[in-house]
Amino acid sequence: MLEVKNLVKSFGKTEVLKGISFSIKKGDVLSIIGSSGGGKTTLLRCLNFLEFAESGTIAVNGNVIYDGKEKDKMSDQYIREMRLHFGLVFQSFNLFPQYTVLKNITLAPTLLKTDTPENIEKKALELIEKVGLSSKINNYPCELSGGQQQRVAIARALALNPEILCFDEPTSALDPELTGEVLKVIKQLADQDMTLVIVTHEMSFAKEVSDYIIFMDNGVIAEQGTPQEVFEHPKSERLHAFLQNYQS
Amino acid sequence: MQLFLKVTLSLLEGLSTTLQIFGLTLLMALPLGLLISFGSMSKLKIVKYPIKTLIWIIRGTPLMLQLITFGLGPGLLGFKGVNLFYAVIVAFVLNYSCYFAEIFRGSIESIPKGQYEAGAVLGLTKRQVFFKIILMQVVKRIIAPMSNEFLTLVKDTSLANTIMIYEITWNAKRMMNSEHILWPLFYSGAFYLAFCGILTLIFGYIEKKLSYYKV
């Protein structure tokens, strides 16, 4: 359902993505691993139209929604519509501090008029329950722990029914004892056949939850395959060294 | 006692003018300041640099000089009958909007990029992101610097006496000269002090009201 072809992106003279291609099916969970600076986050940001690749294409359900050749011709409206294919959960949560948990989740659907106000609220309450925060609907983000904030951020992204939900190192800003509750929610989504793209440093989690793993190194996909292939039989020297680092 | 009443009435009269300068300046300088701050952040160099230059000139010269320029300048250039009160308002609005613009710019730029991006990936327009997400966070951040500016404005209104506007300080000086007494000067100080005290309380109240969230 998602097909990325030959994505190239540079910042100034530094080429961050040097031709990335991959595809995933509906319901797949893809994890992207690799050391910092390898281009993982940039790839995710290109999918969400926060960065615009110079060349390459992104297709969802067989329709090319992004073509680097035409990046300057896209209208703001078009970009907004295409973004809605994807949801993005940030490393730093980015909840809106002046709104309650409930309002954080209902804000965008209300402004985009995706449904009636009653239905939007009903759905938001369901999502809050799903991430286990029903007792916090009227709390403000500053009153929540990092793990709770990230769970709200996940609910907020889900409220717009994205076809593909992306996670940018969702647990990297959390205290170790709080990562579990967030990973549990992500696992739950994976079990419900959501299509997920996860950039993560949680190797054991990636191994457990993913259908497919991409190892990015220096702007290219250095290795890819099933969790078994990637984690148990790494072919390249780089991946081998990378995994060794995480085991020690 | 009669003298005290006389001075009080005179200062109250001056207070009404002071309040007008204060109110009109805020009413116009706040929106104009926001507009100027947008200009100073513009990607268009033809907008950005003239605005930056304007801010530099206004912030780089004394308000008193600006008051004299707007008050007496037109007369020197041959325009007769310029209303001095309007001249004062123009000078104050221009001066304060440039300071406000810098406060707005500072707080708008201090809102984390992630807030804009979170709004963007939720499919919101730039306008929605600014008005529904960013603005309230900006408001919270400008409260403290704004309270400074408001208090400074209260006291700056006294500069209007240099071009014969009958505000508190002018009337205090008039009383001192006509009655040969010193105390109206300190009495006028009490007026400013009370005015600033009320403002401080109001800002404290707003700050408390907004303390339910952190930015």
XYZ file of C-alpha atoms in Angstrom:
463
model
C 0.000 0.000 0.000
C 3.000 2.280 0.474
C 5.647 2.371 -2.192
C 8.662 4.637 -1.984
C 10.975 4.868 -4.965
C 14.418 6.393 -5.194
C 13.935 9.146 -2.649
C 16.827 11.631 -2.653
C 17.080 14.473 -0.172
C 19.941 16.854 0.600
C 20.440 19.614 3.095
C 22.810 22.026 1.411
C 25.626 19.897 0.090
C 24.997 16.955 2.385
C 23.005 14.188 0.800
C 20.948 12.688 3.600
C 18.863 10.265 1.566
C 20.675 8.757 -1.386
C 17.936 6.950 -3.218
C 15.654 5.119 -0.814
C 13.213 2.533 -2.141
C 10.952 0.175 -0.250
C 7.364 -0.931 -0.135
C 5.007 -2.294 2.481
C 1.617 -3.960 2.411
C -1.481 -2.964 4.314
C -1.227 -4.064 7.915
C 2.533 -4.385 7.817
C 4.745 -3.066 10.557
C 8.010 -1.664 9.245
C 10.784 -0.710 11.614
C 13.649 1.480 10.492
C 16.822 1.076 12.505
C 20.310 2.508 12.187
C 22.663 4.908 13.908
C 21.903 8.594 14.341
C 22.484 10.713 11.278
C 21.699 7.814 8.987
C 18.637 9.509 7.510
C 15.878 7.613 9.327
C 14.076 10.647 10.655
C 14.482 12.533 7.387
C 12.849 9.649 5.566
C 9.895 9.761 7.944
C 9.634 13.531 7.565
C 9.567 13.159 3.786
C 6.638 10.758 4.099
C 4.792 13.351 6.160
C 5.616 16.234 3.824
C 7.633 18.033 6.477
C 10.627 17.741 4.155
C 10.454 17.613 0.396
C 12.708 15.177 -1.418
C 14.432 16.494 -4.552
C 13.639 13.376 -6.501
C 11.848 10.100 -6.140
C 8.212 9.208 -5.646
C 5.861 8.191 -2.860
C 2.779 6.176 -3.772
C -0.105 5.177 -1.515
C -2.542 2.503 -2.694
C -1.038 2.679 -6.173
C -1.464 6.436 -6.570
C 1.667 8.538 -6.748
C 1.022 11.291 -4.220
C 4.498 12.788 -4.276
C 6.925 13.241 -7.115
C 10.172 15.089 -6.427
C 10.143 16.533 -9.943
C 6.922 18.367 -9.168
C 7.612 19.403 -5.626
C 7.412 23.115 -6.366
C 4.084 22.784 -8.112
C 2.156 21.361 -5.172
C -0.385 23.714 -3.613
C -0.636 24.084 0.169
C -4.080 22.541 -0.019
C -2.765 19.502 -1.905
C 0.020 19.010 0.625
C -2.470 19.178 3.495
C -4.717 16.597 1.879
C -1.868 14.213 1.083
C -0.475 14.515 4.586
C -3.662 12.977 5.909
C -2.679 9.615 4.435
C -0.078 9.582 7.170
C -0.017 10.252 10.867
C 3.139 11.151 12.737
C 4.037 10.646 16.369
C 7.014 12.797 17.340
C 9.929 11.971 19.582
C 9.104 15.032 21.713
C 5.300 14.453 21.731
C 4.499 18.044 20.748
C 1.156 18.136 22.499
C -0.538 21.529 22.551
C 0.137 22.787 26.097
C -2.857 25.105 26.385
C -5.416 22.390 25.670
C -6.679 19.484 27.737
C -6.034 15.899 26.693
C -9.481 15.709 25.117
C -9.105 18.998 23.230
C -5.670 17.984 21.962
C -7.328 15.041 20.270
C -10.494 16.756 19.027
C -8.834 19.973 17.813
C -7.790 18.858 14.330
C -10.899 16.779 13.502
C -13.040 19.716 14.658
C -11.147 22.245 12.535
C -11.151 19.897 9.541
C -14.841 19.129 10.124
C -14.290 15.405 9.607
C -17.479 14.557 11.481
C -20.129 16.027 13.769
C -18.825 17.447 17.058
C -20.605 14.684 19.017
C -19.048 11.915 16.946
C -15.625 13.519 17.109
C -15.808 13.652 20.882
C -17.166 10.116 21.121
C -14.335 8.810 18.988
C -11.773 10.800 20.963
C -13.035 9.296 24.210
C -12.752 5.811 22.699
C -9.187 6.508 21.639
C -8.292 7.857 25.059
C -9.651 4.689 26.576
C -7.659 2.646 24.108
C -4.423 4.279 25.245
C -5.505 3.850 28.871
C -5.928 7.483 29.913
C -9.654 7.794 30.539
C -9.020 9.316 33.940
C -6.977 12.130 32.392
C -9.286 13.603 29.754
C -9.464 16.986 31.451
C -5.820 17.208 32.434
C -3.314 19.462 30.721
C -0.153 18.051 29.126
C 2.078 19.552 31.830
C 0.258 17.420 34.370
C 1.126 14.176 32.582
C 4.249 12.048 32.559
C 6.205 11.714 29.319
C 4.772 8.273 28.693
C 1.236 9.526 29.181
C 1.886 12.489 26.903
C 3.160 10.194 24.192
C 0.069 8.012 24.497
C -2.096 11.108 24.060
C -0.023 12.011 21.003
C -0.735 8.569 19.566
C -4.466 9.015 20.184
C -4.284 12.453 18.593
C -2.721 11.014 15.445
C -5.259 8.171 15.324
C -8.196 10.579 15.550
C -7.713 11.478 11.888
C -7.771 7.838 10.751
C -4.416 7.838 8.980
C -3.794 4.905 6.662
C -0.184 4.743 7.765
C 0.976 5.799 11.198
C 4.607 6.834 11.553
C 6.591 6.955 14.774
C 9.774 8.978 15.059
C 11.726 7.414 17.917
C 8.597 7.448 20.105
C 10.378 6.377 23.273
C 13.734 8.152 22.943
C 12.681 11.118 25.077
C 11.256 8.925 27.841
C 12.686 7.641 31.072
C 13.431 3.932 30.704
C 10.637 2.906 33.051
C 8.083 4.745 30.915
C 8.959 3.252 27.542
C 7.011 0.077 28.254
C 3.588 1.715 28.416
C 4.139 3.436 25.055
C 5.510 0.324 23.370
C 2.500 -1.596 24.659
C 0.141 0.810 22.897
C 2.135 0.553 19.666
C 2.113 -3.231 19.941
C -1.647 -3.118 20.386
C -1.959 -1.109 17.152
C 0.265 -3.578 15.346
C -1.930 -6.443 16.543
C -4.972 -4.631 15.182
C -3.422 -4.614 11.724
C -2.634 -0.923 11.535
C 0.037 -0.110 9.003
C 2.965 1.289 10.973
C 6.351 2.741 10.122
C 8.516 2.995 13.213
C 11.910 4.619 13.545
C 13.324 3.173 16.719
C 16.338 2.310 18.794
C 14.397 -0.320 20.748
C 15.876 -3.364 19.052
C 14.050 -6.063 20.960
C 10.776 -4.252 20.405
C 11.460 -3.885 16.680
C 12.283 -7.556 16.492
C 9.104 -8.549 18.268
C 6.598 -6.313 16.551
C 7.850 -5.842 12.984
C 7.076 -7.705 9.802
C 9.973 -6.062 8.079
C 13.153 -4.243 9.091
C 15.161 -1.665 7.224
C 18.675 -0.856 8.369
C 19.705 2.585 7.205
C 23.269 3.691 7.138
C 24.671 6.884 5.698
C 21.615 7.689 3.603
C 21.090 4.295 2.016
C 19.249 1.148 2.943
C 22.233 -0.942 3.861
C 20.240 -4.038 4.609
C 16.632 -5.115 4.836
C 14.573 -8.187 5.515
C 12.433 -9.951 8.066
C 13.364 -9.458 11.714
C 14.864 -12.936 11.664
C 17.113 -12.214 8.693
C 18.225 -8.830 9.928
C 18.747 -9.580 13.593
C 19.946 -13.156 13.457
C 21.803 -13.314 10.179
C 23.136 -9.836 9.450
C 25.049 -9.937 6.201
C 26.932 -6.666 6.203
C 29.785 -5.677 8.448
C 28.054 -2.400 9.340
C 24.853 -4.026 10.548
C 26.812 -6.595 12.446
C 28.748 -3.879 14.260
C 25.584 -1.859 14.851
C 23.758 -4.770 16.452
C 26.783 -5.688 18.514
C 26.646 -2.223 20.037
C 23.091 -2.775 21.171
C 23.692 -6.192 22.634
C 26.517 -5.101 24.848
C -7.343 72.200 52.340
C -8.700 74.276 49.530
C -5.307 74.225 47.882
C -5.148 70.460 48.225
C -8.521 70.131 46.494
C -7.440 72.506 43.773
C -4.269 70.534 43.094
C -6.156 67.231 43.235
C -8.697 68.422 40.691
C -5.959 69.699 38.436
C -4.070 66.410 38.609
C -7.279 64.446 37.990
C -7.818 66.535 34.901
C -4.296 65.655 33.848
C -4.990 62.009 34.617
C -7.808 61.986 32.106
C -5.399 63.105 29.373
C -2.790 60.624 30.574
C -5.377 57.835 30.401
C -6.313 58.851 26.880
C -2.709 58.715 25.719
C -2.253 55.379 27.481
C -5.461 53.820 26.138
C -5.198 55.055 22.565
C -1.546 54.031 22.342
C -2.287 50.470 23.457
C -5.373 50.202 21.290
C -3.410 50.984 18.158
C 0.132 49.917 18.995
C -0.738 46.322 19.934
C -2.259 45.329 16.565
C 0.210 47.496 14.647
C 3.041 45.866 16.602
C 1.831 42.399 15.612
C 1.716 43.515 11.981
C 5.219 45.001 12.185
C 6.508 41.801 13.812
C 5.134 39.770 10.889
C 6.877 42.221 8.551
C 10.169 41.851 10.387
C 9.926 38.045 10.036
C 8.916 38.175 6.373
C 10.810 36.107 3.849
C 10.493 38.980 1.387
C 13.599 41.135 1.772
C 11.777 44.146 0.368
C 9.397 43.958 3.335
C 11.791 42.745 5.995
C 14.623 45.241 5.672
C 12.599 48.479 5.540
C 10.703 47.260 8.618
C 13.931 46.363 10.412
C 15.290 49.810 9.589
C 12.166 51.462 10.935
C 12.433 49.480 14.180
C 16.087 50.450 14.455
C 15.362 54.181 14.004
C 12.406 54.239 16.385
C 14.126 52.225 19.084
C 17.414 54.001 18.529
C 16.214 57.565 19.116
C 14.682 59.142 22.223
C 10.913 59.150 22.478
C 11.147 62.799 23.430
C 12.886 63.589 20.162
C 10.152 61.741 18.301
C 7.472 63.677 20.179
C 9.085 66.955 19.260
C 9.500 65.836 15.649
C 5.844 64.923 15.257
C 4.622 67.836 17.365
C 6.694 70.665 15.957
C 7.991 69.208 12.680
C 4.818 69.772 10.662
C 4.691 73.418 11.746
C 8.285 73.986 10.674
C 7.469 72.488 7.281
C 4.633 74.957 6.857
C 1.649 72.864 7.919
C -0.246 75.095 10.279
C -2.701 74.071 12.942
C -1.495 70.536 13.619
C -3.350 69.102 16.618
C -0.649 68.465 19.190
C -2.607 65.722 20.896
C -2.814 63.732 17.654
C 0.893 64.288 17.147
C 1.523 62.782 20.569
C -0.644 59.773 19.769
C 1.147 59.199 16.452
C 4.543 59.367 18.158
C 3.544 57.043 20.989
C 1.821 54.522 18.721
C 4.794 54.381 16.381
C 7.278 54.115 19.247
C 5.423 51.474 21.218
C 4.417 49.382 18.220
C 8.111 48.941 17.395
C 8.863 47.745 20.919
C 5.780 45.511 20.915
C 6.841 44.132 17.523
C 10.148 42.968 18.954
C 8.417 41.345 21.917
C 5.981 39.575 19.578
C 8.797 38.464 17.287
C 10.835 37.147 20.183
C 8.029 35.050 21.576
C 6.721 33.846 18.224
C 10.212 32.668 17.318
C 10.637 31.003 20.706
C 7.680 28.654 20.179
C 9.217 25.262 19.341
C 9.162 24.235 15.685
C 7.495 21.011 16.799
C 4.289 22.874 17.616
C 4.019 24.089 14.018
C 4.896 20.644 12.700
C 2.388 18.904 14.960
C -0.292 21.215 13.579
C 0.906 20.692 10.017
C 0.859 16.887 10.122
C -2.690 17.082 11.454
C -3.625 18.726 8.163
C -4.203 22.224 9.544
C -3.645 25.361 7.483
C -0.920 27.828 8.434
C -3.586 30.241 9.624
C -5.220 27.589 11.823
C -1.862 26.607 13.245
C -1.081 30.210 14.143
C -4.434 31.202 15.595
C -5.436 27.914 17.244
C -2.092 26.627 18.460
C 0.667 29.235 18.482
C -1.104 32.424 19.541
C -2.156 31.339 23.039
C 1.377 30.176 23.731
C 2.700 33.525 22.517
C 0.238 35.338 24.797
C 1.567 33.445 27.774
C 5.152 34.270 26.898
C 4.595 37.988 26.360
C 2.828 38.638 29.670
C 5.999 39.437 31.624
C 7.720 41.639 29.002
C 4.384 43.314 28.225
C 3.806 44.272 31.842
C 7.175 46.035 31.681
C 6.142 47.924 28.570
C 2.765 48.883 30.021
C 4.384 50.328 33.137
C 6.958 52.175 31.068
C 4.159 53.604 28.944
C 2.367 54.938 32.021
C 5.450 56.904 32.945
C 6.384 57.840 29.378
C 3.072 59.674 28.991
C 4.661 62.370 31.142
C 6.970 63.199 28.218
C 3.972 64.638 26.411
C 4.295 67.702 28.652
C 7.306 68.743 26.536
C 4.952 69.691 23.729
C 2.315 71.286 25.894
C -0.078 68.459 26.502
C -1.841 69.018 29.789
C -1.337 65.633 31.383
C -0.495 64.911 35.016
C 3.073 66.167 34.993
C 2.217 69.379 33.144
C -0.556 70.167 35.607
C 1.676 69.375 38.558
C 4.309 71.736 37.206
C 1.722 74.416 36.617
C 0.534 74.143 40.205
C 4.088 74.288 41.510
C 4.731 77.472 39.545
C 1.488 79.258 40.242
C 1.286 78.419 43.945
C 5.013 78.355 44.672
C 4.891 74.954 46.320
C 6.863 71.772 45.740
C 4.562 69.020 46.902
C 2.325 68.685 43.784
C 5.367 67.061 42.176
C 5.384 64.257 44.741
C 1.617 64.140 44.717
C 1.716 63.513 40.950
C 4.167 60.708 41.647
C 1.507 59.076 43.792
C -0.847 59.108 40.810
C 1.658 57.242 38.657
C 2.400 54.885 41.501
C -1.274 54.039 41.981
C -1.794 53.596 38.229
C 1.175 51.225 37.994
C 0.019 49.407 41.115
C -3.342 48.652 39.539
C -1.663 47.452 36.337
C 0.671 45.219 38.318
C -2.307 43.636 40.059
C -4.082 43.082 36.743
C -1.018 41.450 35.194
C -0.597 39.278 38.264
C -4.201 38.176 37.885
C -3.765 37.354 34.175
C -0.580 35.433 34.905
C -2.405 33.399 37.515
C -5.310 32.795 35.152
C -2.914 31.403 32.549
C -0.939 29.262 34.964
C -2.956 26.154 34.130
C -0.572 25.379 31.291
C 3.140 25.602 30.732
C 4.864 26.530 27.499
